[in-house]
Coordinates of C-alpha atoms in Angstrom, one line a residue:
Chain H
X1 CA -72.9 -9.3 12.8
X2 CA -71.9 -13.1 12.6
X3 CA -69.9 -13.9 16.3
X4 CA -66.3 -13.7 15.7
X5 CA -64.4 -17.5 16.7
X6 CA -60.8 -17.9 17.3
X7 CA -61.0 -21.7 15.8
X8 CA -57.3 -22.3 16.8
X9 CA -58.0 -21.5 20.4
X10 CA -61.0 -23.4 20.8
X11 CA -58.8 -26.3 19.4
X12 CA -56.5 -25.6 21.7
X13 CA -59.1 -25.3 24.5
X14 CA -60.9 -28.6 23.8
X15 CA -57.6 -30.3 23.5
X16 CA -56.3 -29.0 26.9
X17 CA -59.3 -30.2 28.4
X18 CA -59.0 -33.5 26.5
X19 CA -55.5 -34.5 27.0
X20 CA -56.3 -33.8 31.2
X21 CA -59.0 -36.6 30.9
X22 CA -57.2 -38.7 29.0
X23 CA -54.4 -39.0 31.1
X24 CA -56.2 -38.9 34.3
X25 CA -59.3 -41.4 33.4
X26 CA -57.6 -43.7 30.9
X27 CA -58.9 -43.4 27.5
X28 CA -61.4 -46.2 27.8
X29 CA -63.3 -43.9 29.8
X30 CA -62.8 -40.8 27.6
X31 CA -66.1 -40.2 25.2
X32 CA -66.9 -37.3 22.8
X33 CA -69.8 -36.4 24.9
X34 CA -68.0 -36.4 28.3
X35 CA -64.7 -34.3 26.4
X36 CA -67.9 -31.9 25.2
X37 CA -69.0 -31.3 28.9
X38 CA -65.9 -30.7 30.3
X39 CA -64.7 -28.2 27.9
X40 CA -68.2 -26.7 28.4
X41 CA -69.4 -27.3 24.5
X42 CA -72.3 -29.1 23.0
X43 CA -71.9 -32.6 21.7
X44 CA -71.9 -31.1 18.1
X45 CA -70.2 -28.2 18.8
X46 CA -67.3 -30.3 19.6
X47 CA -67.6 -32.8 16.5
X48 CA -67.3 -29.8 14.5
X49 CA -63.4 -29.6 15.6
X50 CA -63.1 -33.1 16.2
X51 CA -64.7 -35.8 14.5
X52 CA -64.3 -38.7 16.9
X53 CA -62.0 -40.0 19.7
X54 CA -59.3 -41.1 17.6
X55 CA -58.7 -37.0 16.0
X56 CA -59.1 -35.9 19.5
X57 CA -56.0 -38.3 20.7
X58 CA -54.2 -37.6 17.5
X59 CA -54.8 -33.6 18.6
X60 CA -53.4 -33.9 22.0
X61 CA -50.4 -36.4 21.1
X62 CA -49.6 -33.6 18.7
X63 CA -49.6 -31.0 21.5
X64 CA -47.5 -33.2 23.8
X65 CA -45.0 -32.7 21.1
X66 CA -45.3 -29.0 20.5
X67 CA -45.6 -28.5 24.6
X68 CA -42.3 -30.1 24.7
X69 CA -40.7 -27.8 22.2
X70 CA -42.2 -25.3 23.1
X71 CA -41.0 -25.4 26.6
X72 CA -37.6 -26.6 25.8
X73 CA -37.8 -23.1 23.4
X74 CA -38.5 -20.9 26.4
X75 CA -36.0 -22.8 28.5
X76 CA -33.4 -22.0 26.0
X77 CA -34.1 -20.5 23.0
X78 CA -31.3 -20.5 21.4
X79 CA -30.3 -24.3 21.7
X80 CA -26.8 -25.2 20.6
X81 CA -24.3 -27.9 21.6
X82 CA -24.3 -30.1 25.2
X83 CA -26.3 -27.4 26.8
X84 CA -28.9 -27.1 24.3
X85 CA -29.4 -31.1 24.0
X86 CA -29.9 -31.3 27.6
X87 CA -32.9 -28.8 27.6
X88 CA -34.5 -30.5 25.2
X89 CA -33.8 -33.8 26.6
X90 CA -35.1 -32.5 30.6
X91 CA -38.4 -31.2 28.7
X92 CA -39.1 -34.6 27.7
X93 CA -38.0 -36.5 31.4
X94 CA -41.1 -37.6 32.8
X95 CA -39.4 -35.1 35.9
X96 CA -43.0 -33.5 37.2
X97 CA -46.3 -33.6 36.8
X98 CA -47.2 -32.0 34.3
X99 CA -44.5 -33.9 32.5
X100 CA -46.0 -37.1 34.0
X101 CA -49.1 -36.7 32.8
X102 CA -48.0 -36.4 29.3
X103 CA -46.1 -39.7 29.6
X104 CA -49.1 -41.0 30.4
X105 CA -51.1 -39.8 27.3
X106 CA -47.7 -40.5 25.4
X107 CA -48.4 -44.5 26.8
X108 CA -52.0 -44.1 25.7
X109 CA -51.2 -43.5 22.2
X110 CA -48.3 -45.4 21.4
X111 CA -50.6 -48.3 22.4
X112 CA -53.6 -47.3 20.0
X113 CA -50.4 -46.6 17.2
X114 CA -50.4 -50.6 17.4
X115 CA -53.5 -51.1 15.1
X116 CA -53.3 -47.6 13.4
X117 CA -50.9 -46.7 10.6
X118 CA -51.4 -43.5 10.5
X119 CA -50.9 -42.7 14.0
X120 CA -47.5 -44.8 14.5
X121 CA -46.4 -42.7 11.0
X122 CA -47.4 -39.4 13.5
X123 CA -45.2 -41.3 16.4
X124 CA -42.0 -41.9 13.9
X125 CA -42.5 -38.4 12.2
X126 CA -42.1 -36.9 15.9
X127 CA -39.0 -39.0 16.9
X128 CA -37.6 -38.3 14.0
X129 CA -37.9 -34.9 14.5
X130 CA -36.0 -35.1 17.7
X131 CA -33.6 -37.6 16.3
X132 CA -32.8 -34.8 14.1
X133 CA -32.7 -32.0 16.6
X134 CA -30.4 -34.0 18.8
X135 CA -27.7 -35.0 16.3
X136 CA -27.4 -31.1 15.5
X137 CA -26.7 -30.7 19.0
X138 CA -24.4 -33.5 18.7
X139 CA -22.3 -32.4 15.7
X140 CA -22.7 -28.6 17.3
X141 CA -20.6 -30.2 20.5
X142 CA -18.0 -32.2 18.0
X143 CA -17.7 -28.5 16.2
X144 CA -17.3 -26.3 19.6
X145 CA -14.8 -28.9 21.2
X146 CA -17.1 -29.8 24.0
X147 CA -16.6 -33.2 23.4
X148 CA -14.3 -35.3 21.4
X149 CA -15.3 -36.4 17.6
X150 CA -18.2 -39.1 17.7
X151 CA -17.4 -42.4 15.5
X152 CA -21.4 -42.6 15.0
X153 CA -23.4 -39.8 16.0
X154 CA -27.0 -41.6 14.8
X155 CA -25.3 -44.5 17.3
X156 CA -25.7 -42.1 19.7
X157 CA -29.4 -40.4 19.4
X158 CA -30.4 -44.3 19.5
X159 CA -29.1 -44.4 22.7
X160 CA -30.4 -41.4 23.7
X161 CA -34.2 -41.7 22.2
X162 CA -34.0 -45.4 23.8
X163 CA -33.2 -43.9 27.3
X164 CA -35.9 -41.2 26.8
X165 CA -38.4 -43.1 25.9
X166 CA -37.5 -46.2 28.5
X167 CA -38.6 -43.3 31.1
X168 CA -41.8 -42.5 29.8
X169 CA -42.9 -46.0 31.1
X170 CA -41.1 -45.9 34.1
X171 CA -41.1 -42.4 35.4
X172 CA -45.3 -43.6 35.1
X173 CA -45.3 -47.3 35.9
X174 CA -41.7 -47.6 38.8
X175 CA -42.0 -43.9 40.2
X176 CA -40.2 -45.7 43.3
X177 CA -37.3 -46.6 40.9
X178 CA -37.1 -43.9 38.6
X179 CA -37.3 -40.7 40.3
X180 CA -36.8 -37.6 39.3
X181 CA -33.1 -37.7 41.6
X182 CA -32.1 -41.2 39.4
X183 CA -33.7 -39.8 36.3
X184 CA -31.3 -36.7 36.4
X185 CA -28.5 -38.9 37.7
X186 CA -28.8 -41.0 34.3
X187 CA -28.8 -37.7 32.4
X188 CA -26.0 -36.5 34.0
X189 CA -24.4 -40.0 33.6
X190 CA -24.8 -39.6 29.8
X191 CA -23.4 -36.0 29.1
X192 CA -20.2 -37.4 31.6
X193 CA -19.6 -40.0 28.9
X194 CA -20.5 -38.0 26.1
X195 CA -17.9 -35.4 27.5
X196 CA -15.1 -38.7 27.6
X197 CA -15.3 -38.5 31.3
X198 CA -14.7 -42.1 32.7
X199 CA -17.4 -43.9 34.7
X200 CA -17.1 -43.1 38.1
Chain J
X1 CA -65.1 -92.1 34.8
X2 CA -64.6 -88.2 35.1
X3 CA -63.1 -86.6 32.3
X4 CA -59.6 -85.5 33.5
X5 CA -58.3 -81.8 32.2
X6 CA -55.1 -80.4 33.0
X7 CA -56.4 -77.3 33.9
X8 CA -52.5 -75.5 33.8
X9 CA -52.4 -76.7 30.1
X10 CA -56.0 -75.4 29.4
X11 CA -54.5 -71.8 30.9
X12 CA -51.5 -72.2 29.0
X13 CA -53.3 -73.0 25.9
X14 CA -55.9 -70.2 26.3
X15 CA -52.9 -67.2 26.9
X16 CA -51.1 -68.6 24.0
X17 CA -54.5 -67.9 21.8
X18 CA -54.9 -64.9 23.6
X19 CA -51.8 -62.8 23.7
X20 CA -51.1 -63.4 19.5
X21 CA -54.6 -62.0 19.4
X22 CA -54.1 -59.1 21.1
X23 CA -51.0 -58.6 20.0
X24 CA -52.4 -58.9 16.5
X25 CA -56.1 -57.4 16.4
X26 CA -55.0 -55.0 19.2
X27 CA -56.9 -54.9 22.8
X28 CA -60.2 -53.1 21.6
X29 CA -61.3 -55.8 18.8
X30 CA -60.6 -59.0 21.6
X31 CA -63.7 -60.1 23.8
X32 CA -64.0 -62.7 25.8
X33 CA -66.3 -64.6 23.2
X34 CA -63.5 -63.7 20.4
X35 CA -60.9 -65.7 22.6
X36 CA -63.3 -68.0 23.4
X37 CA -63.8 -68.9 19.6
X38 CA -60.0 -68.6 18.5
X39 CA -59.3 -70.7 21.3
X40 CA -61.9 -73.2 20.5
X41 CA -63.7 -73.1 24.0
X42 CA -67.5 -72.5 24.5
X43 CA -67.9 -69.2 26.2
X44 CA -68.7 -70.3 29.6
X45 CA -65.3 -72.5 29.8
X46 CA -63.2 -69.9 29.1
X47 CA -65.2 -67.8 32.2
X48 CA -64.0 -70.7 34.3
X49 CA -60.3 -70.0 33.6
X50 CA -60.6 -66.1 33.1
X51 CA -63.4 -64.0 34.7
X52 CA -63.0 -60.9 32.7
X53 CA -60.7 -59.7 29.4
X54 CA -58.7 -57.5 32.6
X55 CA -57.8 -60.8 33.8
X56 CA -56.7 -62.5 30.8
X57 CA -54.2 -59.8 29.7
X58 CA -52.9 -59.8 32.5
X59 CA -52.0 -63.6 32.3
X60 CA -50.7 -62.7 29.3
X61 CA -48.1 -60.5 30.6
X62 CA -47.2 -62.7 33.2
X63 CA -46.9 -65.4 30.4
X64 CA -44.7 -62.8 28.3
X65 CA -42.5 -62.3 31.3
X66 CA -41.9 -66.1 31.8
X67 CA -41.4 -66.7 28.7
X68 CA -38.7 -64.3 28.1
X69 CA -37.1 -65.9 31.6
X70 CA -37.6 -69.2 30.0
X71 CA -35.8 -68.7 26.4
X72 CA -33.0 -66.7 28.6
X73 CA -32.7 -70.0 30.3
X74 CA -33.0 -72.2 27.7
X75 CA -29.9 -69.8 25.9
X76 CA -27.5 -69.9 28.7
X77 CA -29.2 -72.0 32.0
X78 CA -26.2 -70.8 34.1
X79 CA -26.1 -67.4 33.4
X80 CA -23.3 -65.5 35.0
X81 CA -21.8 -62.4 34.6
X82 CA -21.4 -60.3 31.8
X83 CA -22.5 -62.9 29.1
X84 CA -25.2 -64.0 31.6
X85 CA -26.2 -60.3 31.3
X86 CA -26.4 -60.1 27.7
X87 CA -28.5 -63.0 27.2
X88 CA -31.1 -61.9 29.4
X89 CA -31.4 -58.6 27.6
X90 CA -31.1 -60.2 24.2
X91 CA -34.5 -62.1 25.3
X92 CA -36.0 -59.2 26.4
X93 CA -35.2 -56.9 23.3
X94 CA -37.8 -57.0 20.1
X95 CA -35.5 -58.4 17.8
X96 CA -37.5 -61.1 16.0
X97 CA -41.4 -61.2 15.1
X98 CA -42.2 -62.9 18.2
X99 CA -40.6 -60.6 20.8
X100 CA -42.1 -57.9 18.6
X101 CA -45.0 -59.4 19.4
X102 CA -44.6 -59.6 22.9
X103 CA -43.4 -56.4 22.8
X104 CA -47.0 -54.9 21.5
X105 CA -48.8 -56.6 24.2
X106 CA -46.4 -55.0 26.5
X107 CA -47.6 -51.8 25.5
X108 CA -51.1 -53.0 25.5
X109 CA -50.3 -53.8 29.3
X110 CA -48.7 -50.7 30.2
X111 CA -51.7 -48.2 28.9
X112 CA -53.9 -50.6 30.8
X113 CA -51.7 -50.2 34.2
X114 CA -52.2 -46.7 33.7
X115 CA -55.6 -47.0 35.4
X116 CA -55.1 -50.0 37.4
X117 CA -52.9 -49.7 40.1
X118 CA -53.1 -53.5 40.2
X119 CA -51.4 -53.9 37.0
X120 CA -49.1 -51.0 37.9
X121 CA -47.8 -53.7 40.7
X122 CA -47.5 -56.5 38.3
X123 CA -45.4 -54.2 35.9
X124 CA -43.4 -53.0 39.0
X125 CA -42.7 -57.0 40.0
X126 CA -41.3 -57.7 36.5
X127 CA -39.2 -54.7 36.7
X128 CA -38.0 -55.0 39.9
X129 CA -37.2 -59.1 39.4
X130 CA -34.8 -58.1 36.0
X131 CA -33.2 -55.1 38.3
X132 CA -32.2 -57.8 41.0
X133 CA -31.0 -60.6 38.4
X134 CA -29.3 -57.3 36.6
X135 CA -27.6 -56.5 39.8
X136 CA -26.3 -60.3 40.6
X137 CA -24.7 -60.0 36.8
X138 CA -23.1 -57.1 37.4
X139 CA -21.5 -57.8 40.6
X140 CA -21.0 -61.1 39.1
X141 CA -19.3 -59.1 36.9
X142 CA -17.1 -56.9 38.6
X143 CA -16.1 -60.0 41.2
X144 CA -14.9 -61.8 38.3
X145 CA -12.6 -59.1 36.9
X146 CA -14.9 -58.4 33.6
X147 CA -15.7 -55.4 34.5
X148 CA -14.1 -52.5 36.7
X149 CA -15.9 -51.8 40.1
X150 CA -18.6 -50.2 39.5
X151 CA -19.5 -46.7 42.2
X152 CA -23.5 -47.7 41.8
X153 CA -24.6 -50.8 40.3
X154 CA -28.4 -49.1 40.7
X155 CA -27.0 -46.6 37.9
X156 CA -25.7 -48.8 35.8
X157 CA -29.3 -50.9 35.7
X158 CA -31.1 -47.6 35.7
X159 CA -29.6 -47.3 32.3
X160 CA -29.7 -50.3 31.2
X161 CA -33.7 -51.0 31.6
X162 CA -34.5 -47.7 30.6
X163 CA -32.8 -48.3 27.4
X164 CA -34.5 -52.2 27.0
X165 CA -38.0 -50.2 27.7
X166 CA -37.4 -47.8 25.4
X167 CA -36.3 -50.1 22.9
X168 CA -39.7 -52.0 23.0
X169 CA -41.4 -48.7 21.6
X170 CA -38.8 -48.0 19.1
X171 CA -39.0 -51.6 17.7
X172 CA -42.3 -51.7 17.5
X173 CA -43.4 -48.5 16.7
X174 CA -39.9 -46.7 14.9
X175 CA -39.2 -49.7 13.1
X176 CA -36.7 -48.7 10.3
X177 CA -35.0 -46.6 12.6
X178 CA -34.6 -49.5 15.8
X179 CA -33.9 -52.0 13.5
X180 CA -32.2 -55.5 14.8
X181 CA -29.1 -54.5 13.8
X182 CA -28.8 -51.2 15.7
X183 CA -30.3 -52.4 18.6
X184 CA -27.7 -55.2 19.1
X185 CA -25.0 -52.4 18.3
X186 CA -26.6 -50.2 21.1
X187 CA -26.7 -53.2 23.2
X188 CA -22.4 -53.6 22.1
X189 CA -21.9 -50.2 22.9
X190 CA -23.1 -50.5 26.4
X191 CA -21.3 -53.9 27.3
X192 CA -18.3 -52.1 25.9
X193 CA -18.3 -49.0 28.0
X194 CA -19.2 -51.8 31.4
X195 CA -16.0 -53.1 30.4
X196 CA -14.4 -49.7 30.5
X197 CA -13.5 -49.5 26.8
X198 CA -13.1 -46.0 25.5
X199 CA -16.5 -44.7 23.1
X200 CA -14.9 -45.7 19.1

């Protein structure tokens, strides 16, 4: 009888392993053969689900994405208005460690989108994704009365995603500075306006 | 008679070379012979300015973060308050090809600090340097009757970097999304609310 292999959850097995390393030996150091050895797989075994570096980067940028959601799902499944924005929002916040560590492979591959189409098309799909997810929310709030009518709601997400991302690099890079307190503080600071509340 | 080299222009002339490559060809494709070349130098000269590639992007960051300080000055050499604010954030911003530019090199840098907690410092520096001129502004600001008091100045520049950082991957990498225009109405929308004027 041939052996029966879940090829999904290998994927996901190689690219738990992989996105780990990434983050916490820089990518430089990151090879095929060393990814192979620490998810336990032969050299080939491994190019069989990945064919080089670049897929295997691609792979675990791709489950940053879906970890977030994912989480932000469990967190609140059924997302709607202010409260539903703010899960997703926390679930991206570079707020612990494990959040952390996929800023960090988040940094990794917007810098390797510099030379490569096709992975800064992946990068704008994503945001775009969560630019639309978060102007739902947005026109959910207008709709339930949680806060007053928006002039620009896209004016809005920008500021947002802009925020968001600003913390990726320095949640990693000025953990002094941006804490998890003074992260949450800047949320907070943002649903306050969004609610019309004045600046304190 | 010895030959006499200004050995600050030589630097300066060798970064300039260096960061348009890097911020063109991207970090991986630039060795210290492919600077040397573009730059015109034999191999061992440039050694004499810069050991190592590590060292030479990192003079080009420093050079990045001069000369955004530099065209800030150049723009308003006096800067003051709340328009002494905006210019320095219009520098830093990637709203033209060459802050673009120096935008991608950024990022280059960041991934890099990732590893390095040498670089980590440098980026920390920067950061910390525009948080203290941010804070003069503000209070600047607020002295002059611009603005309304202000409960934290820290929040207030906790926002406002996070949004300039996260606006250096969106320019670069989300391009028809954090275009020019939109960044300089994000940047509007954020002097307007300092100055306590209610969201349009």
């Amino acid at each position: 009888m041939p052996k029966i292999v879940d090829h999904d959850a290998r994927r996901r097995e190689i690219i738990g392993v992989v996105w780990r390393l990434v983050a916490e030996e820089g990518i430089q150091s990151v090879t095929t053969r060393r990814i192979a050895e620490a998810a336990g797989f032969a050299n080939g075994a491994l190019l069989y689900y990945f064919p080089n570096k670049d897929a295997v980067l691609t792979a675990a940028f791709q489950h940053i994405f879906d970890a977030t959601n994912q989480r932000a799902d469990r967190a609140d499944g059924n997302r709607r208005g202010l409260a539903g924005l703010r899960t997703l929002c926390q679930e991206i916040m570079p707020l612990d460690d494990e959040r952390v560590t996929e800023a960090r492979l988040a940094i990794t591959f917007w810098q390797q989108a510099l030379n490569s189409p096709e992975k800064a098309a992946i990068h704008a799909r994503f945001m775009n994704q969560w630019r639309a997810e978060m102007s739902d929310r947005l026109r959910e709030a207008c709709a339930d009365g949680e806060i007053p009518d928006l002039s620009s709601v896209d004016a809005v997400v920008d500021e947002l995603l802009s925020m968001l991302m600003g913390l990726q690099i320095l949640g990693v890079l000025s953990p002094n500075e941006a804490t998890p307190q003074r992260q949450l503080a800047q949320l907070d600071e943002f649903f306050a306006r969004l609610r019309g509340d004045v600046r304190g």
